[in-house]
Amino acid sequence: MTRIFVSLAAVLCAGTALAGAPVAAEPSGAAPISERQLEDEIIYFVLPDRFENGDTSNDRGGIKGGVFDHGFDPTHKGFYHGGDLKGLTAKLDYIQGMGVTAIWFAPVFKNKPVQGLPGQESAGYHGYWVTDFTQIDPHFGTNAEFKAFVDAAHARGMKVYMDIIINHTADVIDYAEGPANGYAYRSKGDYPYGRKGGPTGAPINPGFAGDENADPANWAKLTDPAFAYTPVVPAAEKNVKVPAWLNDVTLYHNRGNSHWVGESSVYGDFSGLDDLATEHPRVVEGMIDIFGQWIDDYGIDGYRIDTAKHVNPEFWQAFVPPILARAKAKGIDHFHIFGEIAYEEPTATLAAQVMAESQLPYALDMGFAKAAQLVASGKAGPRLMAEFLQQDAIYPGGAKTALGLPTFLGNHDFGRFSMFVRDMSGSDDAEALLARVKLGHAMMFLLRGVPTVYYGDEQGFISDGNDQLAREDMFPSKVAVYNDNRLIGTTATTAQSNFDTAHPLYRLIADLSAARTASPALRRGLSEVRAFTETAPGLLAVERYDPETGQRVLAVFNTSASALSHHVEVSYRASGVAPLIGNCPTALTAPGTVAIALPAFGFAACILETDD
């Protein structure tokens, strides 16, 4: 008999190495960095400004003046707090202790420090208001410090994923007619490219054949950008964007603010952010150059693409192949590209549609996040997750593609998972909330996809809402609306430093990481839903099968507040059962079936031993 077996004791031993222990060349149990496929990774997503302040001298980004000049105010949730690349580098022990193999961080490119109308100002601490795509924002450090961070991560066998923005830049372009019209979106039908200020306006851009014609000769005829609004750039900002071609206002849509529906979703400004004309061949060429250079210079391992669905599909069709080729030329064979296709429904439909249209390899799994929130909270039964997983067939490339989708539970835009679980369950009972949050993390690690932990979740952070309310500090915070939160699994608050390697969620994530890393079926196995409770919280059972190694793992979850026992069908190839994580039966009950017993909110992953 050939047994594919990993003992629970070995998994737990590997998964609970804490900071201060000797650092391995690779994350615990992981393959060498060059050999790991996309689905082998465990990702940690962090906002550098909110993680650790390793150098207080860069808190103001070298900018003189007041808070509305440099953007530093650690008491305000919408301004810089001081975290930087040196701080992130100093905490690699802590991150690696969870079994993390890849770090994805919010954009670190140079930003416009402060934006917003009087009384509505906030800072670019999150990184999405880029002015210079070639430099690290001085609030975070220098390009040399970025290289030091990448080198330090790579030395540990950890990959580095950059968050990139192509849809827009910082808000530099104003419109002469904007204030009087509320910057309302002006459509291509009402404001065609060939007329100034509407169909009856003076003829402009003679010979331009529309933005569907990608011929550079056609775009050379679009010389007047005042078809919808008249772009106006303050004198002090005429050359603020880098590379210099980004200062050309004809390379932007200039149609006013998006209302997130229809045409405006692709052509409109994001709350004033300058929306690039990504149909323009100069923009396509320029963005390939920019992001190819970051690969050439630093050897990074992947890109998360912000606002991917708000860019025309043809751009991605032109962008992705040369970026992958650039990575391959650098010796990076498994470069991970995944787009943000934002929605909040437990379905795969929109993500699969945009991936198919744009030929994007992967997308953040928004549908999984919503399904996990609903199921772990008890607001929906496990049938929802079962039926969601069965949609994997609709992705381009089918269910195998789903293995490379980064799965997550909550994030910096929508809010933290614990908040959703508390609100959806209708209870803030500390013990039950912790158990449900653990269950959600188990789903993320034991079901298909690439688990992505949002920084602070491992310390029990619980947001008050989305966006700025879900971006707490890991170092001692001075933000009152963060510090009054009752964290999960600890008596600490965000007013303290929160890098506790003994926190129950940190320990759980380490154990789940070790189990996943040890199991090819959990990393690369296709899914077969074996059982689920149909009309209420209860059992979910999914068998994972890796054709390359032949390993089979049964992942089981109890989403109810009561213990359960159930017979679950398994492959008839199974001849025995071995524990991977959690309480597993010691043997099959009969050929093709096992008896599963789980406590309230319990979970387990059990190896199905085979003779082949």
Coordinates of C-alpha atoms in Angstrom, one line a residue:
M1 CA 0.0 0.0 0.0
T2 CA 1.3 3.5 -0.9
R3 CA 0.2 5.9 1.8
I4 CA 0.1 9.6 1.3
F5 CA 0.2 10.7 4.9
V6 CA 1.2 13.7 6.9
S7 CA 0.8 13.4 10.7
L8 CA -1.1 16.0 12.6
A9 CA 1.8 16.4 15.0
A10 CA 4.2 17.2 12.2
V11 CA 1.9 19.8 10.8
L12 CA 1.3 21.5 14.1
C13 CA 5.1 21.5 14.8
A14 CA 5.8 23.1 11.4
G15 CA 2.9 25.6 11.8
T16 CA 3.7 27.1 15.1
A17 CA 7.2 28.3 14.7
L18 CA 7.2 31.8 16.2
A19 CA 9.3 34.9 15.7
G20 CA 12.7 34.6 17.3
A21 CA 13.2 31.1 16.0
P22 CA 15.9 30.5 13.4
V23 CA 14.7 31.7 10.0
A24 CA 14.5 29.0 7.3
A25 CA 15.7 29.7 3.7
E26 CA 12.1 28.9 2.6
P27 CA 8.8 29.3 4.4
S28 CA 8.1 26.2 6.5
G29 CA 7.7 23.2 4.2
A30 CA 7.4 25.3 1.0
A31 CA 9.2 24.4 -2.2
P32 CA 11.9 26.7 -3.5
I33 CA 10.6 30.0 -4.7
S34 CA 11.4 29.3 -8.4
E35 CA 9.5 26.1 -8.3
R36 CA 6.3 27.2 -6.6
Q37 CA 3.2 27.5 -8.8
L38 CA 0.7 30.2 -8.2
E39 CA -1.7 27.9 -6.3
D40 CA 1.1 27.0 -3.9
E41 CA 1.3 30.5 -2.3
I42 CA -0.2 31.9 0.9
I43 CA -0.5 35.6 0.6
Y44 CA -0.4 38.3 3.2
F45 CA -1.9 41.7 2.2
V46 CA -0.7 44.8 4.0
L47 CA -1.0 48.6 3.9
P48 CA 2.6 49.7 4.6
D49 CA 1.5 53.0 6.2
R50 CA -0.5 51.1 8.8
F51 CA 1.9 48.2 9.6
E52 CA 5.2 49.3 11.2
N53 CA 7.1 52.6 11.4
G54 CA 10.7 51.7 10.9
D55 CA 11.9 55.2 10.2
T56 CA 10.2 58.2 11.8
S57 CA 12.3 60.6 9.7
N58 CA 10.2 59.9 6.6
D59 CA 6.8 60.4 8.3
R60 CA 6.2 63.7 6.4
G61 CA 7.7 62.4 3.2
G62 CA 10.4 65.2 3.2
I63 CA 7.6 67.8 2.6
K64 CA 7.6 71.0 4.6
G65 CA 4.5 72.8 5.8
G66 CA 1.3 71.7 7.5
V67 CA -0.8 68.6 7.5
F68 CA -2.5 69.5 4.2
D69 CA 0.9 69.7 2.6
H70 CA 2.6 66.6 3.8
G71 CA -0.4 64.5 4.8
F72 CA 1.0 63.2 8.1
D73 CA -1.5 63.1 11.0
P74 CA -1.5 59.8 13.0
T75 CA -4.7 60.8 14.8
H76 CA -6.7 61.0 11.7
K77 CA -7.9 57.8 10.0
G78 CA -7.6 59.3 6.5
F79 CA -4.0 60.6 6.7
Y80 CA -0.5 59.1 6.8
H81 CA 0.4 57.4 10.1
G82 CA 4.1 56.6 9.5
G83 CA 4.4 53.0 8.5
D84 CA 7.1 52.3 5.9
L85 CA 9.2 49.8 4.0
K86 CA 11.8 49.6 6.7
G87 CA 9.1 48.7 9.2
L88 CA 7.7 46.1 6.9
T89 CA 11.2 44.6 6.4
A90 CA 11.8 44.5 10.1
K91 CA 8.6 42.4 10.6
L92 CA 9.4 39.7 8.1
D93 CA 9.9 37.2 10.9
Y94 CA 6.4 37.9 12.2
I95 CA 4.9 37.5 8.7
Q96 CA 6.8 34.4 7.9
G97 CA 5.8 32.8 11.2
M98 CA 2.3 32.4 9.9
G99 CA 3.5 30.3 7.0
V100 CA 3.1 33.2 4.5
T101 CA 4.9 32.6 1.2
A102 CA 4.0 35.9 -0.7
I103 CA 3.5 39.5 0.5
W104 CA 1.2 41.8 -1.4
F105 CA 1.1 45.4 -0.3
A106 CA -0.9 48.4 -1.3
P107 CA 0.7 50.7 -3.9
V108 CA 4.0 52.3 -2.8
F109 CA 4.5 54.6 -5.8
K110 CA 4.8 58.3 -5.2
N111 CA 1.4 59.9 -4.6
K112 CA -0.2 63.3 -4.4
P113 CA 0.1 63.8 -0.7
V114 CA -3.4 65.3 0.0
Q115 CA -6.5 65.6 -2.1
G116 CA -10.1 66.7 -1.6
L117 CA -12.3 69.8 -1.4
P118 CA -12.0 72.0 1.7
G119 CA -13.3 70.1 4.7
Q120 CA -13.1 66.8 2.8
E121 CA -9.3 66.4 2.6
S122 CA -7.5 63.1 3.0
A123 CA -4.1 61.8 2.2
G124 CA -2.6 59.3 -0.2
Y125 CA -1.5 56.9 2.5
H126 CA -3.3 54.0 0.7
G127 CA -1.2 54.6 -2.4
Y128 CA -3.9 54.9 -5.1
W129 CA -3.3 58.5 -6.1
V130 CA -0.1 58.1 -8.1
T131 CA 1.9 61.0 -9.6
D132 CA 5.2 59.2 -10.2
F133 CA 5.1 55.6 -11.3
T134 CA 8.9 55.2 -11.2
Q135 CA 9.6 56.2 -7.6
I136 CA 8.7 54.9 -4.1
D137 CA 6.6 57.5 -2.2
P138 CA 9.0 59.2 0.2
H139 CA 6.6 58.6 3.1
F140 CA 7.4 54.9 2.6
G141 CA 11.1 55.2 1.9
T142 CA 13.3 55.1 -1.2
N143 CA 13.8 52.9 -4.2
A144 CA 16.9 51.5 -2.5
E145 CA 14.9 50.5 0.5
F146 CA 12.3 48.9 -1.7
K147 CA 15.1 46.8 -3.3
A148 CA 16.3 45.9 0.2
F149 CA 12.8 44.8 1.1
V150 CA 12.4 42.6 -2.0
D151 CA 15.9 41.1 -1.5
A152 CA 15.1 40.3 2.2
A153 CA 11.8 38.7 1.3
H154 CA 13.4 36.7 -1.5
A155 CA 16.2 35.5 0.8
R156 CA 13.5 33.9 2.9
G157 CA 11.8 32.3 -0.1
M158 CA 8.9 34.8 0.1
K159 CA 7.5 36.3 -3.1
V160 CA 6.6 40.0 -3.5
Y161 CA 3.4 41.2 -5.2
M162 CA 3.0 44.8 -6.1
D163 CA -0.4 46.5 -6.3
I164 CA -0.6 48.6 -9.5
I165 CA -2.9 51.2 -10.9
I166 CA -3.5 51.7 -14.6
N167 CA -7.0 53.0 -14.8
H168 CA -6.2 56.5 -13.3
T169 CA -3.6 58.8 -11.8
A170 CA -3.9 61.3 -9.0
D171 CA -6.4 64.2 -9.4
V172 CA -4.4 66.8 -11.3
I173 CA -6.7 67.7 -14.2
D174 CA -9.7 70.0 -13.4
Y175 CA -12.4 71.0 -15.9
A176 CA -13.4 74.6 -16.6
E177 CA -17.1 73.7 -16.7
G178 CA -16.8 71.2 -13.9
P179 CA -17.9 73.2 -10.8
A180 CA -21.0 74.5 -12.5
N181 CA -22.0 71.0 -13.7
G182 CA -21.1 69.0 -10.6
Y183 CA -18.4 67.2 -12.7
A184 CA -21.3 65.0 -14.0
Y185 CA -20.3 62.4 -16.5
R186 CA -20.7 63.4 -20.2
S187 CA -21.3 60.5 -22.5
K188 CA -19.7 59.8 -25.9
G189 CA -23.1 60.1 -27.5
D190 CA -23.9 63.5 -26.0
Y191 CA -20.3 64.7 -26.3
P192 CA -18.6 63.1 -29.4
Y193 CA -14.9 63.4 -30.0
G194 CA -15.4 65.4 -33.1
R195 CA -17.3 68.4 -31.6
K196 CA -16.4 70.9 -29.0
G197 CA -18.7 70.8 -26.0
G198 CA -21.5 68.8 -27.6
P199 CA -22.9 67.7 -31.1
T200 CA -23.7 71.3 -32.1
G201 CA -20.3 72.6 -31.1
A202 CA -17.4 73.6 -33.4
P203 CA -15.7 70.8 -35.3
I204 CA -12.5 69.5 -33.7
N205 CA -10.2 66.5 -34.2
P206 CA -10.8 66.2 -37.9
G207 CA -10.4 62.6 -39.2
F208 CA -10.4 60.9 -35.8
A209 CA -12.3 57.6 -36.3
G210 CA -13.2 56.9 -32.7
D211 CA -11.5 55.1 -29.9
E212 CA -12.2 51.6 -31.2
N213 CA -9.5 52.2 -33.9
A214 CA -6.2 51.5 -32.2
D215 CA -4.1 52.7 -35.1
P216 CA -1.6 55.2 -33.8
A217 CA -2.2 57.3 -36.9
N218 CA -5.8 57.6 -35.9
W219 CA -5.0 58.7 -32.4
A220 CA -2.6 61.3 -33.7
K221 CA -5.6 63.1 -35.0
L222 CA -7.1 63.5 -31.5
T223 CA -5.4 66.8 -30.6
D224 CA -8.1 68.8 -28.8
P225 CA -9.3 67.2 -25.5
A226 CA -12.2 69.7 -25.0
F227 CA -14.9 67.5 -26.5
A228 CA -16.8 67.0 -23.2
Y229 CA -15.1 69.3 -20.7
T230 CA -12.2 71.7 -21.1
P231 CA -9.2 70.3 -19.1
V232 CA -7.4 72.7 -16.9
V233 CA -4.1 71.9 -15.1
P234 CA -2.7 74.2 -12.4
A235 CA 0.6 75.7 -13.4
A236 CA 2.3 74.1 -10.4
E237 CA 1.2 70.6 -11.5
K238 CA 1.7 70.8 -15.3
N239 CA 4.8 68.5 -15.1
V240 CA 4.1 66.7 -11.8
K241 CA 3.5 63.3 -13.3
V242 CA 6.3 60.8 -14.2
P243 CA 6.9 59.5 -16.8
A244 CA 6.5 62.9 -18.6
W245 CA 4.0 61.5 -21.2
L246 CA 1.4 61.3 -18.4
N247 CA 1.2 65.1 -18.3
D248 CA -0.4 65.1 -21.8
V249 CA -4.1 65.8 -21.2
T250 CA -5.1 64.3 -24.5
L251 CA -4.3 60.9 -23.0
Y252 CA -7.2 61.1 -20.5
H253 CA -10.9 60.6 -21.0
N254 CA -11.9 64.0 -19.5
R255 CA -15.6 63.2 -19.3
G256 CA -16.3 63.9 -15.6
N257 CA -17.0 61.6 -12.7
S258 CA -18.1 58.0 -13.1
H259 CA -21.4 56.9 -11.6
W260 CA -20.2 53.3 -11.8
V261 CA -22.7 52.1 -14.4
G262 CA -22.5 51.5 -18.1
E263 CA -20.1 53.6 -20.2
S264 CA -19.2 55.8 -17.2
S265 CA -17.7 52.8 -15.5
V266 CA -14.9 52.7 -18.0
Y267 CA -14.7 56.3 -19.2
G268 CA -15.4 58.2 -16.0
D269 CA -13.1 59.7 -13.3
F270 CA -13.1 57.9 -10.0
S271 CA -14.2 60.7 -7.7
G272 CA -12.1 63.1 -9.7
L273 CA -9.0 60.9 -10.2
D274 CA -7.7 61.4 -13.8
D275 CA -9.0 58.6 -15.9
L276 CA -6.5 57.4 -18.5
A277 CA -7.6 56.8 -22.1
T278 CA -6.4 53.2 -22.0
E279 CA -7.6 52.7 -25.5
H280 CA -4.8 55.0 -26.7
P281 CA -1.7 53.1 -28.0
R282 CA 0.6 55.6 -26.2
V283 CA -1.0 54.6 -22.9
V284 CA -0.7 50.9 -23.7
E285 CA 3.0 51.2 -24.6
G286 CA 3.8 53.5 -21.7
M287 CA 2.2 51.2 -19.1
I288 CA 3.9 48.1 -20.4
D289 CA 7.2 50.1 -20.2
I290 CA 6.5 51.2 -16.6
F291 CA 5.5 47.9 -15.1
G292 CA 8.0 45.9 -17.2
Q293 CA 10.8 48.0 -15.7
W294 CA 9.8 47.2 -12.1
I295 CA 10.2 43.5 -13.0
D296 CA 13.5 44.2 -14.7
D297 CA 14.9 46.2 -11.8
Y298 CA 13.6 44.4 -8.8
G299 CA 12.5 40.9 -9.8
I300 CA 9.1 41.1 -8.3
D301 CA 6.8 38.1 -8.6
G302 CA 3.3 39.4 -9.3
Y303 CA 0.9 42.2 -9.9
R304 CA -2.5 42.8 -8.3
I305 CA -4.3 45.2 -10.7
D306 CA -6.5 47.8 -9.2
T307 CA -9.9 48.7 -10.8
A308 CA -9.3 46.1 -13.6
K309 CA -13.0 46.0 -14.7
H310 CA -12.9 49.8 -15.3
V311 CA -10.4 49.5 -18.1
N312 CA -11.3 48.4 -21.6
P313 CA -10.7 44.7 -22.2
E314 CA -8.4 45.4 -25.2
F315 CA -5.9 47.0 -22.9
W316 CA -5.5 43.9 -20.8
Q317 CA -5.2 41.7 -24.0
A318 CA -2.3 43.9 -25.0
F319 CA -0.7 44.3 -21.6
V320 CA -0.6 40.9 -20.0
P321 CA 1.4 38.9 -22.6
P322 CA 4.4 41.2 -22.7
I323 CA 4.4 41.5 -18.9
L324 CA 4.5 37.7 -18.5
A325 CA 7.2 37.6 -21.1
R326 CA 9.2 40.2 -19.3
A327 CA 9.0 38.2 -16.1
K328 CA 10.0 35.0 -17.9
A329 CA 13.0 36.7 -19.3
K330 CA 13.9 37.6 -15.8
G331 CA 13.7 33.9 -14.8
I332 CA 10.2 34.3 -13.1
D333 CA 8.2 31.5 -14.6
H334 CA 5.2 31.8 -12.3
F335 CA 4.4 35.5 -12.3
H336 CA 1.0 36.0 -10.7
I337 CA -1.3 38.6 -12.3
F338 CA -4.8 39.0 -10.7
G339 CA -7.3 41.8 -11.2
E340 CA -9.7 43.6 -8.9
I341 CA -13.1 42.9 -10.3
A342 CA -15.2 44.4 -7.6
Y343 CA -18.7 43.1 -6.6
E344 CA -20.3 41.8 -3.5
E345 CA -22.4 38.8 -4.6
P346 CA -21.6 35.1 -3.9
T347 CA -21.2 34.2 -7.6
A348 CA -18.5 33.7 -10.1
T349 CA -20.3 35.2 -13.0
L350 CA -18.9 38.7 -13.2
A351 CA -15.3 37.7 -12.5
A352 CA -15.5 34.9 -15.2
Q353 CA -17.0 37.3 -17.7
V354 CA -14.4 40.0 -17.2
M355 CA -11.6 37.5 -17.2
A356 CA -12.9 36.0 -20.5
E357 CA -13.4 39.4 -22.2
S358 CA -10.0 40.8 -21.0
Q359 CA -8.0 37.6 -21.0
L360 CA -6.8 38.4 -17.5
P361 CA -5.3 35.2 -16.0
Y362 CA -6.9 35.6 -12.6
A363 CA -9.0 37.8 -10.4
L364 CA -9.4 38.4 -6.7
D365 CA -12.2 36.0 -5.7
M366 CA -14.9 38.5 -4.6
G367 CA -17.6 35.8 -4.8
F368 CA -15.7 33.5 -2.3
A369 CA -15.4 36.4 0.2
K370 CA -19.2 37.0 0.2
A371 CA -20.0 33.3 0.3
A372 CA -17.7 32.8 3.3
Q373 CA -19.1 35.8 5.1
L374 CA -22.7 34.6 4.7
V375 CA -22.0 30.9 5.5
A376 CA -19.6 31.4 8.4
S377 CA -21.9 33.9 10.0
G378 CA -24.9 31.5 9.7
K379 CA -26.9 34.0 7.6
A380 CA -26.8 31.4 4.8
G381 CA -26.5 27.6 4.9
P382 CA -23.5 25.7 3.5
R383 CA -25.5 25.0 0.3
L384 CA -24.5 28.6 -0.8
M385 CA -20.8 27.8 -0.7
A386 CA -21.3 24.4 -2.3
E387 CA -23.2 25.9 -5.2
F388 CA -20.6 28.7 -5.5
L389 CA -17.8 26.2 -5.8
Q390 CA -19.7 24.3 -8.5
Q391 CA -19.5 27.5 -10.6
D392 CA -15.8 27.0 -11.0
A393 CA -16.5 25.4 -14.4
I394 CA -17.4 28.8 -15.9
Y395 CA -14.0 30.4 -15.5
P396 CA -11.8 30.5 -18.7
G397 CA -9.9 27.3 -18.5
G398 CA -12.5 25.8 -16.1
A399 CA -12.0 24.6 -12.6
K400 CA -8.2 24.5 -12.8
T401 CA -8.2 28.3 -13.2
A402 CA -10.1 28.7 -9.9
L403 CA -7.1 27.2 -8.1
G404 CA -5.1 30.4 -8.9
L405 CA -7.7 32.8 -7.8
P406 CA -6.6 34.6 -4.6
T407 CA -9.4 34.0 -2.0
F408 CA -10.0 36.4 0.9
L409 CA -12.5 37.1 3.6
G410 CA -12.4 40.9 3.9
N411 CA -10.2 43.8 2.9
H412 CA -9.3 47.5 3.0
D413 CA -12.2 48.4 0.8
F414 CA -15.1 46.4 2.0
G415 CA -14.3 45.9 5.6
R416 CA -13.0 43.2 7.9
F417 CA -14.4 39.6 7.9
S418 CA -15.0 39.7 11.7
M419 CA -17.3 42.8 11.2
F420 CA -19.3 41.0 8.6
V421 CA -19.6 37.9 10.7
R422 CA -20.7 39.9 13.8
D423 CA -23.3 41.9 11.8
M424 CA -24.7 39.0 9.8
S425 CA -24.9 36.7 12.8
G426 CA -26.6 39.3 14.9
S427 CA -24.4 38.5 17.8
D428 CA -21.2 39.9 19.3
D429 CA -20.7 37.1 21.8
A430 CA -16.9 36.9 22.0
E431 CA -16.6 33.1 22.1
A432 CA -19.0 32.4 19.2
L433 CA -17.5 35.3 17.1
L434 CA -14.0 33.9 17.5
A435 CA -15.2 30.4 16.6
R436 CA -17.0 31.7 13.5
V437 CA -14.0 33.8 12.4
K438 CA -11.8 30.7 12.8
L439 CA -14.2 28.7 10.7
G440 CA -14.1 31.3 7.9
H441 CA -10.3 31.1 7.9
A442 CA -10.4 27.3 7.7
M443 CA -12.7 27.6 4.6
M444 CA -10.2 30.0 3.0
F445 CA -7.2 27.6 3.6
L446 CA -8.9 24.3 3.0
L447 CA -11.0 25.1 -0.1
R448 CA -9.6 25.9 -3.5
G449 CA -7.9 29.1 -4.3
V450 CA -4.9 31.0 -3.0
P451 CA -5.6 32.1 0.7
T452 CA -5.0 35.8 1.2
V453 CA -4.9 37.1 4.8
Y454 CA -5.7 40.7 5.4
Y455 CA -3.1 42.2 7.8
G456 CA -4.5 42.6 11.3
D457 CA -7.1 39.8 10.9
E458 CA -4.6 37.5 12.7
Q459 CA -4.7 39.9 15.6
G460 CA -8.5 40.0 15.9
F461 CA -9.0 43.4 14.4
I462 CA -12.7 44.2 13.8
S463 CA -13.6 47.2 11.6
D464 CA -16.3 49.7 12.2
G465 CA -17.1 49.9 8.5
N466 CA -15.3 49.9 5.1
D467 CA -12.5 51.9 3.6
Q468 CA -10.8 54.2 6.2
L469 CA -12.6 52.4 9.0
A470 CA -11.0 49.1 8.1
R471 CA -7.4 50.3 7.9
E472 CA -6.2 50.1 11.5
D473 CA -2.6 50.4 12.7
M474 CA -0.6 47.4 13.8
F475 CA 1.8 49.7 15.7
P476 CA 0.3 51.7 18.6
S477 CA -2.6 53.8 17.1
K478 CA -3.6 57.3 17.9
V479 CA -7.0 57.0 16.1
A480 CA -9.9 57.1 18.5
V481 CA -12.3 55.2 16.2
Y482 CA -9.8 52.4 16.0
N483 CA -8.8 52.3 19.7
D484 CA -12.4 51.9 21.0
N485 CA -12.9 48.6 19.2
R486 CA -13.1 45.3 21.1
L487 CA -10.7 43.0 19.4
I488 CA -11.4 39.3 19.0
G489 CA -9.4 36.7 20.9
T490 CA -7.5 39.2 23.0
T491 CA -7.8 41.9 25.6
A492 CA -5.5 44.2 23.6
T493 CA -6.6 47.3 21.7
T494 CA -5.2 49.0 18.7
A495 CA -3.7 51.6 21.1
Q496 CA -1.0 48.9 21.7
S497 CA 1.5 47.2 19.3
N498 CA -0.3 44.1 17.9
F499 CA 2.3 41.6 16.8
D500 CA 1.3 38.8 19.2
T501 CA 2.5 35.5 17.9
A502 CA 0.5 33.7 20.6
H503 CA -2.9 35.2 19.4
P504 CA -5.3 32.3 18.7
L505 CA -5.9 33.6 15.1
Y506 CA -2.2 33.9 14.4
R507 CA -1.6 30.4 15.7
L508 CA -4.6 29.0 13.7
I509 CA -3.4 30.6 10.5
A510 CA 0.1 29.1 11.1
D511 CA -1.4 25.7 11.5
L512 CA -3.7 26.0 8.5
S513 CA -0.7 27.2 6.4
A514 CA 1.3 24.2 7.5
A515 CA -1.4 21.8 6.6
R516 CA -1.9 23.4 3.2
T517 CA 1.8 23.6 2.4
A518 CA 2.1 19.9 3.4
S519 CA -0.8 18.8 1.1
P520 CA -0.7 18.9 -2.7
A521 CA -4.4 18.2 -2.7
L522 CA -5.2 21.3 -0.6
R523 CA -2.9 23.4 -2.9
R524 CA -3.7 22.0 -6.3
G525 CA -6.6 19.7 -5.9
L526 CA -9.8 20.1 -7.9
S527 CA -13.0 20.1 -5.9
E528 CA -15.9 17.7 -5.6
V529 CA -18.7 18.7 -3.3
R530 CA -19.6 15.6 -1.4
A531 CA -22.3 16.8 1.0
F532 CA -24.0 19.9 2.4
T533 CA -26.9 20.7 4.6
E534 CA -29.6 22.1 2.3
T535 CA -31.8 24.4 4.3
A536 CA -30.0 25.5 7.4
P537 CA -26.5 25.9 8.8
G538 CA -24.7 22.5 9.1
L539 CA -22.3 20.3 7.2
L540 CA -20.2 21.2 4.1
A541 CA -17.9 18.4 2.8
V542 CA -15.6 18.9 -0.2
E543 CA -13.2 16.3 -1.5
R544 CA -10.0 17.7 -3.1
Y545 CA -8.1 15.6 -5.6
D546 CA -4.6 16.3 -7.0
P547 CA -4.2 14.2 -10.2
E548 CA -0.4 14.7 -10.3
T549 CA 0.3 13.0 -6.9
G550 CA -3.0 11.2 -6.5
Q551 CA -3.6 12.7 -3.1
R552 CA -7.2 13.1 -1.9
V553 CA -8.2 15.2 1.1
L554 CA -11.7 15.5 2.5
A555 CA -12.3 19.0 4.0
V556 CA -15.4 19.2 6.3
F557 CA -17.0 22.2 8.1
N558 CA -19.8 22.6 10.6
T559 CA -21.4 26.0 10.2
S560 CA -24.0 25.4 12.9
A561 CA -23.9 26.2 16.7
S562 CA -24.4 22.6 17.5
A563 CA -22.3 19.5 17.2
L564 CA -23.1 17.2 14.2
S565 CA -22.3 13.7 13.0
H566 CA -22.8 12.6 9.4
H567 CA -21.8 9.9 7.0
V568 CA -20.1 11.4 3.9
E569 CA -19.4 9.8 0.6
V570 CA -15.8 9.7 -0.5
S571 CA -13.9 8.2 -3.4
Y572 CA -14.1 4.4 -3.6
R573 CA -10.3 4.5 -4.2
A574 CA -9.9 5.5 -0.5
S575 CA -8.8 2.6 1.7
G576 CA -8.0 4.5 4.9
V577 CA -8.1 7.9 6.6
A578 CA -5.3 9.9 8.2
P579 CA -5.5 13.3 10.0
L580 CA -4.2 16.4 8.4
I581 CA -5.8 19.0 10.7
G582 CA -8.7 18.7 13.1
N583 CA -10.4 15.6 14.4
C584 CA -10.7 12.9 11.7
P585 CA -12.1 9.4 11.8
T586 CA -9.5 6.6 12.2
A587 CA -10.9 4.5 9.4
L588 CA -13.6 4.3 6.7
T589 CA -17.0 3.2 7.9
A590 CA -17.5 1.2 4.7
P591 CA -16.1 1.4 1.2
G592 CA -16.9 4.9 -0.1
T593 CA -18.1 6.4 3.2
V594 CA -16.7 8.0 6.4
A595 CA -18.4 9.0 9.6
I596 CA -17.7 12.7 10.3
A597 CA -18.2 14.2 13.8
L598 CA -17.6 17.9 14.3
P599 CA -18.2 20.3 17.2
A600 CA -20.1 23.6 16.8
F601 CA -18.2 25.7 14.2
G602 CA -15.7 22.9 13.8
F603 CA -13.6 21.8 10.8
A604 CA -11.1 19.2 9.7
A605 CA -9.1 18.1 6.8
C606 CA -8.6 14.3 6.5
I607 CA -6.3 12.5 4.0
L608 CA -7.9 9.7 2.2
E609 CA -5.3 7.1 1.8
T610 CA -5.2 5.1 -1.4
D611 CA -3.6 1.9 -2.7
D612 CA -2.3 3.6 -5.9

